[in-house]
PDB file of C-alpha atoms in Angstrom:
ATOM      1  CA  UNK J   1     -13.355   1.511  11.529  1.00 95.00           C
ATOM      2  CA  UNK J   2     -11.758  -1.536  10.902  1.00 98.00           C
ATOM      3  CA  UNK J   3      -8.972  -1.092   8.652  1.00 98.00           C
ATOM      4  CA  UNK J   4      -7.528  -4.431   6.799  1.00 98.00           C
ATOM      5  CA  UNK J   5      -4.173  -4.235   5.356  1.00 98.00           C
ATOM      6  CA  UNK J   6      -2.599  -6.973   2.982  1.00 98.00           C
ATOM      7  CA  UNK J   7       0.549  -7.472   1.684  1.00 98.00           C
ATOM      8  CA  UNK J   8       4.393  -7.659   1.500  1.00 97.00           C
ATOM      9  CA  UNK J   9       7.596  -6.196   3.273  1.00 96.00           C
ATOM     10  CA  UNK J  10       5.965  -3.189   2.425  1.00 97.00           C
ATOM     11  CA  UNK J  11       4.195  -3.121   5.183  1.00 97.00           C
ATOM     12  CA  UNK J  12       6.879  -3.475   7.489  1.00 96.00           C
ATOM     13  CA  UNK J  13       6.899   0.590   7.372  1.00 97.00           C
ATOM     14  CA  UNK J  14       2.885   1.140   8.222  1.00 98.00           C
ATOM     15  CA  UNK J  15       2.771  -1.263  10.902  1.00 97.00           C
ATOM     16  CA  UNK J  16       6.354  -0.018  12.604  1.00 95.00           C
ATOM     17  CA  UNK J  17       4.193   3.224  12.193  1.00 97.00           C
ATOM     18  CA  UNK J  18       0.999   2.097  13.424  1.00 97.00           C
ATOM     19  CA  UNK J  19       2.669   0.776  16.721  1.00 94.00           C
ATOM     20  CA  UNK J  20       3.379   4.682  17.774  1.00 94.00           C
ATOM     21  CA  UNK J  21       0.418   6.092  16.428  1.00 95.00           C
ATOM     22  CA  UNK J  22      -2.993   4.241  17.254  1.00 95.00           C
ATOM     23  CA  UNK J  23      -3.195   5.963  19.665  1.00 94.00           C
ATOM     24  CA  UNK J  24      -4.320   9.143  18.716  1.00 92.00           C
ATOM     25  CA  UNK J  25      -6.913   7.576  16.693  1.00 93.00           C
ATOM     26  CA  UNK J  26      -8.654   6.527  19.549  1.00 93.00           C
ATOM     27  CA  UNK J  27     -11.807   5.182  16.800  1.00 93.00           C
ATOM     28  CA  UNK J  28     -10.123   3.115  14.188  1.00 96.00           C
ATOM     29  CA  UNK J  29      -8.009  -0.064  14.191  1.00 97.00           C
ATOM     30  CA  UNK J  30      -6.059  -1.626  11.507  1.00 98.00           C
ATOM     31  CA  UNK J  31      -5.055  -5.359  11.510  1.00 98.00           C
ATOM     32  CA  UNK J  32      -2.586  -6.391   9.203  1.00 98.00           C
ATOM     33  CA  UNK J  33      -2.180  -9.580   7.157  1.00 98.00           C
ATOM     34  CA  UNK J  34       0.788  -9.672   5.576  1.00 97.00           C
ATOM     35  CA  UNK J  35       4.427 -11.585   4.259  1.00 96.00           C
ATOM     36  CA  UNK J  36       7.337 -10.761   2.421  1.00 92.00           C
ATOM     37  CA  UNK J  37       8.135 -11.216  -1.536  1.00 91.00           C
ATOM     38  CA  UNK J  38       5.618 -13.011  -3.445  1.00 93.00           C
ATOM     39  CA  UNK J  39       4.703 -15.153  -0.647  1.00 93.00           C
ATOM     40  CA  UNK J  40       0.637 -14.071  -0.543  1.00 97.00           C
ATOM     41  CA  UNK J  41       0.306 -15.528  -4.344  1.00 95.00           C
ATOM     42  CA  UNK J  42      -0.379 -18.925  -1.830  1.00 91.00           C
ATOM     43  CA  UNK J  43      -3.987 -17.179  -0.885  1.00 95.00           C
ATOM     44  CA  UNK J  44      -7.478 -18.677  -1.151  1.00 96.00           C
ATOM     45  CA  UNK J  45     -11.131 -17.803  -1.463  1.00 97.00           C
ATOM     46  CA  UNK J  46     -12.622 -20.442   0.106  1.00 97.00           C
ATOM     47  CA  UNK J  47     -16.692 -20.331   2.157  1.00 96.00           C
ATOM     48  CA  UNK J  48     -16.064 -16.389   1.915  1.00 97.00           C
ATOM     49  CA  UNK J  49     -13.221 -15.896   3.072  1.00 98.00           C
ATOM     50  CA  UNK J  50      -8.934 -14.833   1.933  1.00 97.00           C
ATOM     51  CA  UNK J  51      -7.434 -18.143   3.115  1.00 97.00           C
ATOM     52  CA  UNK J  52      -3.692 -18.201   3.642  1.00 97.00           C
ATOM     53  CA  UNK J  53      -2.770 -21.138   0.787  1.00 93.00           C
ATOM     54  CA  UNK J  54       0.267 -22.685   3.264  1.00 95.00           C
ATOM     55  CA  UNK J  55       1.563 -22.631   7.066  1.00 95.00           C
ATOM     56  CA  UNK J  56       4.108 -20.147   6.349  1.00 94.00           C
ATOM     57  CA  UNK J  57       1.572 -17.556   4.996  1.00 96.00           C
ATOM     58  CA  UNK J  58      -0.282 -18.776   7.890  1.00 96.00           C
ATOM     59  CA  UNK J  59       1.702 -18.538  10.413  1.00 96.00           C
ATOM     60  CA  UNK J  60       2.767 -15.935   9.219  1.00 95.00           C
ATOM     61  CA  UNK J  61      -0.974 -13.920   9.432  1.00 97.00           C
ATOM     62  CA  UNK J  62      -1.119 -15.164  12.828  1.00 97.00           C
ATOM     63  CA  UNK J  63       1.085 -12.476  14.321  1.00 96.00           C
ATOM     64  CA  UNK J  64       1.181  -9.758  12.374  1.00 96.00           C
ATOM     65  CA  UNK J  65      -2.798  -9.330  12.744  1.00 97.00           C
ATOM     66  CA  UNK J  66      -1.954 -10.302  16.207  1.00 95.00           C
ATOM     67  CA  UNK J  67      -3.917 -13.577  15.777  1.00 96.00           C
ATOM     68  CA  UNK J  68      -6.857 -13.735  13.042  1.00 97.00           C
ATOM     69  CA  UNK J  69      -4.793 -16.932  10.477  1.00 96.00           C
ATOM     70  CA  UNK J  70      -7.721 -15.860   7.471  1.00 97.00           C
ATOM     71  CA  UNK J  71      -9.451 -12.778   6.456  1.00 98.00           C
ATOM     72  CA  UNK J  72     -13.690 -12.793   6.982  1.00 98.00           C
ATOM     73  CA  UNK J  73     -14.553  -9.359   4.849  1.00 98.00           C
ATOM     74  CA  UNK J  74     -17.406  -9.367   7.381  1.00 98.00           C
ATOM     75  CA  UNK J  75     -15.256  -8.149  10.055  1.00 98.00           C
ATOM     76  CA  UNK J  76     -13.212  -5.341   8.140  1.00 98.00           C
ATOM     77  CA  UNK J  77     -15.062  -1.353   6.938  1.00 98.00           C
ATOM     78  CA  UNK J  78     -12.512  -0.979   4.317  1.00 98.00           C
ATOM     79  CA  UNK J  79      -9.402  -2.769   2.800  1.00 98.00           C
ATOM     80  CA  UNK J  80      -5.916  -2.118   1.829  1.00 98.00           C
ATOM     81  CA  UNK J  81      -4.528  -3.726  -0.259  1.00 98.00           C
ATOM     82  CA  UNK J  82      -0.334  -2.431  -0.456  1.00 98.00           C
ATOM     83  CA  UNK J  83       2.917  -3.139  -2.090  1.00 98.00           C
ATOM     84  CA  UNK J  84       3.046  -6.332  -3.926  1.00 98.00           C
ATOM     85  CA  UNK J  85       4.952  -5.585  -6.747  1.00 97.00           C
ATOM     86  CA  UNK J  86       2.623  -1.980  -8.065  1.00 98.00           C
ATOM     87  CA  UNK J  87       5.065   0.430  -8.985  1.00 97.00           C
ATOM     88  CA  UNK J  88       4.478   3.890  -9.767  1.00 97.00           C
ATOM     89  CA  UNK J  89       2.747   5.035 -13.164  1.00 96.00           C
ATOM     90  CA  UNK J  90       3.938   7.591 -14.837  1.00 95.00           C
ATOM     91  CA  UNK J  91       1.734   9.616 -17.516  1.00 94.00           C
ATOM     92  CA  UNK J  92       3.138  13.025 -19.382  1.00 88.00           C
ATOM     93  CA  UNK J  93       0.645  15.702 -18.658  1.00 77.00           C
ATOM     94  CA  UNK J  94       1.741  18.091 -21.627  1.00 71.00           C
ATOM     95  CA  UNK J  95       0.412  15.085 -24.621  1.00 70.00           C
ATOM     96  CA  UNK J  96      -2.693  13.843 -25.515  1.00 78.00           C
ATOM     97  CA  UNK J  97      -3.607  10.311 -25.156  1.00 84.00           C
ATOM     98  CA  UNK J  98      -7.130   9.115 -26.347  1.00 89.00           C
ATOM     99  CA  UNK J  99      -8.962   7.450 -23.706  1.00 88.00           C
ATOM    100  CA  UNK J 100      -9.128   3.793 -25.313  1.00 92.00           C
ATOM    101  CA  UNK J 101      -4.655   3.880 -25.372  1.00 92.00           C
ATOM    102  CA  UNK J 102      -5.155   4.952 -21.599  1.00 94.00           C
ATOM    103  CA  UNK J 103      -7.506   1.819 -20.250  1.00 93.00           C
ATOM    104  CA  UNK J 104      -5.009  -0.552 -22.051  1.00 95.00           C
ATOM    105  CA  UNK J 105      -2.004   0.956 -20.293  1.00 95.00           C
ATOM    106  CA  UNK J 106      -3.317   0.722 -16.992  1.00 96.00           C
ATOM    107  CA  UNK J 107      -4.258  -3.266 -17.624  1.00 96.00           C
ATOM    108  CA  UNK J 108      -0.797  -3.501 -19.135  1.00 96.00           C
ATOM    109  CA  UNK J 109       0.679  -1.754 -15.632  1.00 97.00           C
ATOM    110  CA  UNK J 110      -1.266  -3.587 -13.358  1.00 97.00           C
ATOM    111  CA  UNK J 111      -1.728  -7.315 -15.321  1.00 95.00           C
ATOM    112  CA  UNK J 112       0.995  -8.895 -13.969  1.00 95.00           C
ATOM    113  CA  UNK J 113       0.905  -7.836 -10.768  1.00 98.00           C
ATOM    114  CA  UNK J 114       0.880  -9.561  -7.349  1.00 98.00           C
ATOM    115  CA  UNK J 115      -1.390  -6.453  -5.707  1.00 98.00           C
ATOM    116  CA  UNK J 116      -3.879  -7.598  -8.942  1.00 98.00           C
ATOM    117  CA  UNK J 117      -4.174 -10.315  -8.104  1.00 97.00           C
ATOM    118  CA  UNK J 118      -4.894 -10.010  -4.500  1.00 98.00           C
ATOM    119  CA  UNK J 119      -7.303  -7.364  -5.231  1.00 98.00           C
ATOM    120  CA  UNK J 120      -9.576  -9.135  -7.335  1.00 98.00           C
ATOM    121  CA  UNK J 121      -9.612 -12.007  -4.458  1.00 98.00           C
ATOM    122  CA  UNK J 122     -10.783  -9.720  -2.441  1.00 98.00           C
ATOM    123  CA  UNK J 123     -12.891  -8.027  -5.023  1.00 98.00           C
ATOM    124  CA  UNK J 124     -15.164 -11.151  -5.362  1.00 98.00           C
ATOM    125  CA  UNK J 125     -15.455 -11.797  -1.324  1.00 98.00           C
ATOM    126  CA  UNK J 126     -17.056  -7.760  -0.691  1.00 98.00           C
ATOM    127  CA  UNK J 127     -18.071  -5.786  -2.249  1.00 97.00           C
ATOM    128  CA  UNK J 128     -16.330  -2.471   0.581  1.00 98.00           C
ATOM    129  CA  UNK J 129     -14.407   0.200  -0.669  1.00 98.00           C
ATOM    130  CA  UNK J 130     -10.704  -1.370  -1.006  1.00 98.00           C
ATOM    131  CA  UNK J 131      -7.830   0.675  -1.023  1.00 98.00           C
ATOM    132  CA  UNK J 132      -4.549   0.528  -2.863  1.00 98.00           C
ATOM    133  CA  UNK J 133      -1.065   1.572  -1.859  1.00 98.00           C
ATOM    134  CA  UNK J 134       1.929   0.955  -5.129  1.00 98.00           C
ATOM    135  CA  UNK J 135       4.917  -0.137  -3.198  1.00 98.00           C
ATOM    136  CA  UNK J 136       6.957   3.470  -2.618  1.00 98.00           C
ATOM    137  CA  UNK J 137       9.194   5.231  -5.187  1.00 97.00           C
ATOM    138  CA  UNK J 138      13.013   4.313  -4.850  1.00 96.00           C
ATOM    139  CA  UNK J 139      14.669   5.557  -2.493  1.00 95.00           C
ATOM    140  CA  UNK J 140      17.315   8.343  -5.088  1.00 91.00           C
ATOM    141  CA  UNK J 141      20.892   7.851  -4.967  1.00 79.00           C
ATOM    142  CA  UNK J 142      21.601  11.064  -5.709  1.00 71.00           C
ATOM    143  CA  UNK J 143      18.955  14.294  -5.487  1.00 66.00           C
ATOM    144  CA  UNK J 144      18.982  16.566  -8.648  1.00 59.00           C
ATOM    145  CA  UNK J 145      17.272  19.548  -6.601  1.00 49.00           C
ATOM    146  CA  UNK J 146      15.991  21.272 -10.422  1.00 51.00           C
ATOM    147  CA  UNK J 147      13.690  18.458 -11.216  1.00 61.00           C
ATOM    148  CA  UNK J 148      11.232  18.644  -8.636  1.00 67.00           C
ATOM    149  CA  UNK J 149       7.764  18.545 -11.090  1.00 81.00           C
ATOM    150  CA  UNK J 150       5.142  15.268 -10.411  1.00 91.00           C
ATOM    151  CA  UNK J 151       3.150  16.116 -12.171  1.00 92.00           C
ATOM    152  CA  UNK J 152       3.714  12.762 -14.172  1.00 93.00           C
ATOM    153  CA  UNK J 153       3.725  10.539 -11.356  1.00 95.00           C
ATOM    154  CA  UNK J 154       0.551  12.361 -10.021  1.00 96.00           C
ATOM    155  CA  UNK J 155      -1.254  12.619 -13.338  1.00 95.00           C
ATOM    156  CA  UNK J 156      -0.158   9.025 -13.064  1.00 96.00           C
ATOM    157  CA  UNK J 157      -2.357   8.058  -9.885  1.00 97.00           C
ATOM    158  CA  UNK J 158      -4.707   9.695 -11.359  1.00 97.00           C
ATOM    159  CA  UNK J 159      -5.638   7.881 -14.696  1.00 96.00           C
ATOM    160  CA  UNK J 160      -5.363   4.763 -12.839  1.00 98.00           C
ATOM    161  CA  UNK J 161      -8.607   6.198 -10.715  1.00 98.00           C
ATOM    162  CA  UNK J 162     -10.679   7.288 -13.643  1.00 96.00           C
ATOM    163  CA  UNK J 163      -9.922   4.223 -16.182  1.00 96.00           C
ATOM    164  CA  UNK J 164      -9.830   1.730 -13.338  1.00 96.00           C
ATOM    165  CA  UNK J 165     -10.110   1.582  -9.449  1.00 98.00           C
ATOM    166  CA  UNK J 166     -13.282   4.426  -9.601  1.00 96.00           C
ATOM    167  CA  UNK J 167     -15.227   1.614 -11.225  1.00 94.00           C
ATOM    168  CA  UNK J 168     -14.736  -0.894  -8.955  1.00 97.00           C
ATOM    169  CA  UNK J 169     -15.357   1.147  -5.973  1.00 97.00           C
ATOM    170  CA  UNK J 170     -11.956   0.810  -4.901  1.00 98.00           C
ATOM    171  CA  UNK J 171      -9.114   3.906  -5.137  1.00 98.00           C
ATOM    172  CA  UNK J 172      -5.219   4.021  -5.160  1.00 98.00           C
ATOM    173  CA  UNK J 173      -3.334   6.568  -3.119  1.00 98.00           C
ATOM    174  CA  UNK J 174       0.288   8.153  -4.341  1.00 98.00           C
ATOM    175  CA  UNK J 175       2.886   7.986  -1.928  1.00 97.00           C
ATOM    176  CA  UNK J 176       2.915  11.272   0.457  1.00 96.00           C
ATOM    177  CA  UNK J 177       4.436  13.951  -1.976  1.00 94.00           C
ATOM    178  CA  UNK J 178       6.629  15.810   0.732  1.00 93.00           C
ATOM    179  CA  UNK J 179       8.492  12.104   0.352  1.00 94.00           C
ATOM    180  CA  UNK J 180       9.370  12.402  -3.097  1.00 93.00           C
ATOM    181  CA  UNK J 181      11.867  13.628  -5.010  1.00 90.00           C
ATOM    182  CA  UNK J 182      13.792  14.293  -8.759  1.00 82.00           C
ATOM    183  CA  UNK J 183      10.379  13.395 -10.181  1.00 80.00           C
ATOM    184  CA  UNK J 184      10.130   9.765  -9.830  1.00 91.00           C
ATOM    185  CA  UNK J 185      12.462   9.041  -6.517  1.00 94.00           C
ATOM    186  CA  UNK J 186      11.370   9.133  -2.875  1.00 95.00           C
ATOM    187  CA  UNK J 187      14.121  11.097  -0.862  1.00 92.00           C
ATOM    188  CA  UNK J 188      16.721   8.768   1.026  1.00 91.00           C
ATOM    189  CA  UNK J 189      15.814  10.305   4.592  1.00 92.00           C
ATOM    190  CA  UNK J 190      12.692   8.126   4.478  1.00 95.00           C
ATOM    191  CA  UNK J 191      14.593   4.496   3.272  1.00 95.00           C
ATOM    192  CA  UNK J 192      17.524   5.399   5.534  1.00 92.00           C
ATOM    193  CA  UNK J 193      17.116   3.086   8.492  1.00 92.00           C
ATOM    194  CA  UNK J 194      14.513   0.340   7.715  1.00 93.00           C
ATOM    195  CA  UNK J 195      13.748  -2.057   8.927  1.00 91.00           C
ATOM    196  CA  UNK J 196      12.338  -5.858   7.654  1.00 92.00           C
ATOM    197  CA  UNK J 197       8.827  -6.947   8.156  1.00 93.00           C
ATOM    198  CA  UNK J 198       8.504  -9.078  11.492  1.00 91.00           C
ATOM    199  CA  UNK J 199       6.454 -12.076  11.051  1.00 92.00           C
ATOM    200  CA  UNK J 200       7.918 -14.201  14.168  1.00 88.00           C
ATOM    201  CA  UNK J 201       9.986 -15.858  11.858  1.00 81.00           C
ATOM    202  CA  UNK J 202      14.203 -15.671  12.158  1.00 69.00           C
ATOM    203  CA  UNK J 203      15.490 -12.281  10.642  1.00 62.00           C
ATOM    204  CA  UNK J 204      12.439 -10.316  11.154  1.00 73.00           C
ATOM    205  CA  UNK J 205      11.716  -7.221  12.163  1.00 80.00           C
ATOM    206  CA  UNK J 206      16.391  -6.228  11.485  1.00 87.00           C
ATOM    207  CA  UNK J 207      17.450  -3.296   9.736  1.00 86.00           C
ATOM    208  CA  UNK J 208      18.334  -2.882   5.894  1.00 89.00           C
ATOM    209  CA  UNK J 209      21.456  -2.862   4.753  1.00 87.00           C
ATOM    210  CA  UNK J 210      22.540   0.849   3.737  1.00 86.00           C
ATOM    211  CA  UNK J 211      22.146  -0.539  -0.223  1.00 87.00           C
ATOM    212  CA  UNK J 212      18.606  -0.832   0.047  1.00 88.00           C
ATOM    213  CA  UNK J 213      16.182   1.753  -1.782  1.00 92.00           C
ATOM    214  CA  UNK J 214      12.946  -0.072  -2.255  1.00 95.00           C
ATOM    215  CA  UNK J 215      12.029  -0.537   1.633  1.00 96.00           C
ATOM    216  CA  UNK J 216      11.036   3.076   3.925  1.00 97.00           C
ATOM    217  CA  UNK J 217      11.111   3.354   7.303  1.00 96.00           C
ATOM    218  CA  UNK J 218       8.951   4.312  10.236  1.00 96.00           C
ATOM    219  CA  UNK J 219       8.853   8.108   8.856  1.00 97.00           C
ATOM    220  CA  UNK J 220       7.269   7.022   5.887  1.00 98.00           C
ATOM    221  CA  UNK J 221       5.106   4.810   7.370  1.00 98.00           C
ATOM    222  CA  UNK J 222       4.097   7.335  10.247  1.00 97.00           C
ATOM    223  CA  UNK J 223       3.420   9.910   7.209  1.00 97.00           C
ATOM    224  CA  UNK J 224       1.629   7.641   4.397  1.00 98.00           C
ATOM    225  CA  UNK J 225      -0.890   6.655   7.566  1.00 98.00           C
ATOM    226  CA  UNK J 226      -1.584   9.977   8.406  1.00 96.00           C
ATOM    227  CA  UNK J 227      -2.496  10.546   4.939  1.00 97.00           C
ATOM    228  CA  UNK J 228      -4.447   7.593   4.513  1.00 97.00           C
ATOM    229  CA  UNK J 229      -7.006   8.132   7.534  1.00 96.00           C
ATOM    230  CA  UNK J 230      -7.088  11.207   6.555  1.00 95.00           C
ATOM    231  CA  UNK J 231      -8.998  10.473   3.392  1.00 95.00           C
ATOM    232  CA  UNK J 232     -11.276   7.513   5.314  1.00 94.00           C
ATOM    233  CA  UNK J 233     -12.564  10.074   7.762  1.00 89.00           C
ATOM    234  CA  UNK J 234     -11.817  13.582   6.348  1.00 85.00           C
ATOM    235  CA  UNK J 235     -14.066  15.630   9.025  1.00 76.00           C
ATOM    236  CA  UNK J 236     -11.968  13.898  12.152  1.00 69.00           C
ATOM    237  CA  UNK J 237      -9.035  15.975  13.179  1.00 60.00           C
ATOM    238  CA  UNK J 238      -6.170  13.963  14.177  1.00 54.00           C
ATOM    239  CA  UNK J 239      -2.384  14.407  15.603  1.00 51.00           C
ATOM    240  CA  UNK J 240      -0.408  12.233  13.619  1.00 48.00           C
ATOM    241  CA  UNK J 241       1.247  14.479  11.613  1.00 48.00           C
ATOM    242  CA  UNK J 242       5.517  13.909  11.386  1.00 47.00           C
TER     243      UNK J 242
END
C-alpha cells in the first residue's frame, strides 16, 4: 500500500515516527509532501497532478518525499491530509441539534482552513479515499485530573464525518484517546521534545522551545500512525505500538 501524506509542520511528528516504524510495516510505504505554515496554499492542480506553485514548496516536497516534486494520484492507494489549520471540533453530547444546524457548523469550521483547500484540490484529481487528520489539540499547561471527559471531542469527529466527509469518500480521524487530557487538550508529555519539520533548509529538524504547545513529538506521531494504519488495514497484525 502506498500512502501519500500532505501537510504542514505537524507532519514532522509523523515523519520522525515513521523513520522508526517503517520496518514494522513492510507492506506499507508512506510518502510525505510537506512544508510548514501556510506554504501549501501555493499548490496547484495541473494536468491531473498536485504541483508546487513556487520553488520553496517544490524543494520541500523533493526533500520530504525522497525525490518527488509533485503528487501523481495514480501512484498512491490512499491519501492523508494532515494539519493545515484544521482544529479539533467539539459538539455537546447532551443537547439536540438539527441536521441543518450541524451541517452549517461543519461548513463554518472547515471553510477557511488550508486543510479544506488542499482536500478540494486533491479530490478534483482523484476519487480514491482521502483521510484527514486535524492539527493536534494544544498541549495542556496544567492538567485538571477531575476533567477526563472527551465525549464532546469524539462526538465532534463523528459529526464532521457524518455531515461532511463520509459523503465525499473521506474520513477525519481523531487523535489517539490516550493522548487526550482535560477534555480539550493533549497531554504535555506528547509535546515536550518536539522537533521542527525538516525540509532540508536552515533551522529544519531542530528542537522546538519548551513553551511550544502546538507541535507534538515522535511518541505522539507513533501512536497516531499506529491508529491510522490499523484503520487502513484492520485485519493485519502490527507491532508498532508504544
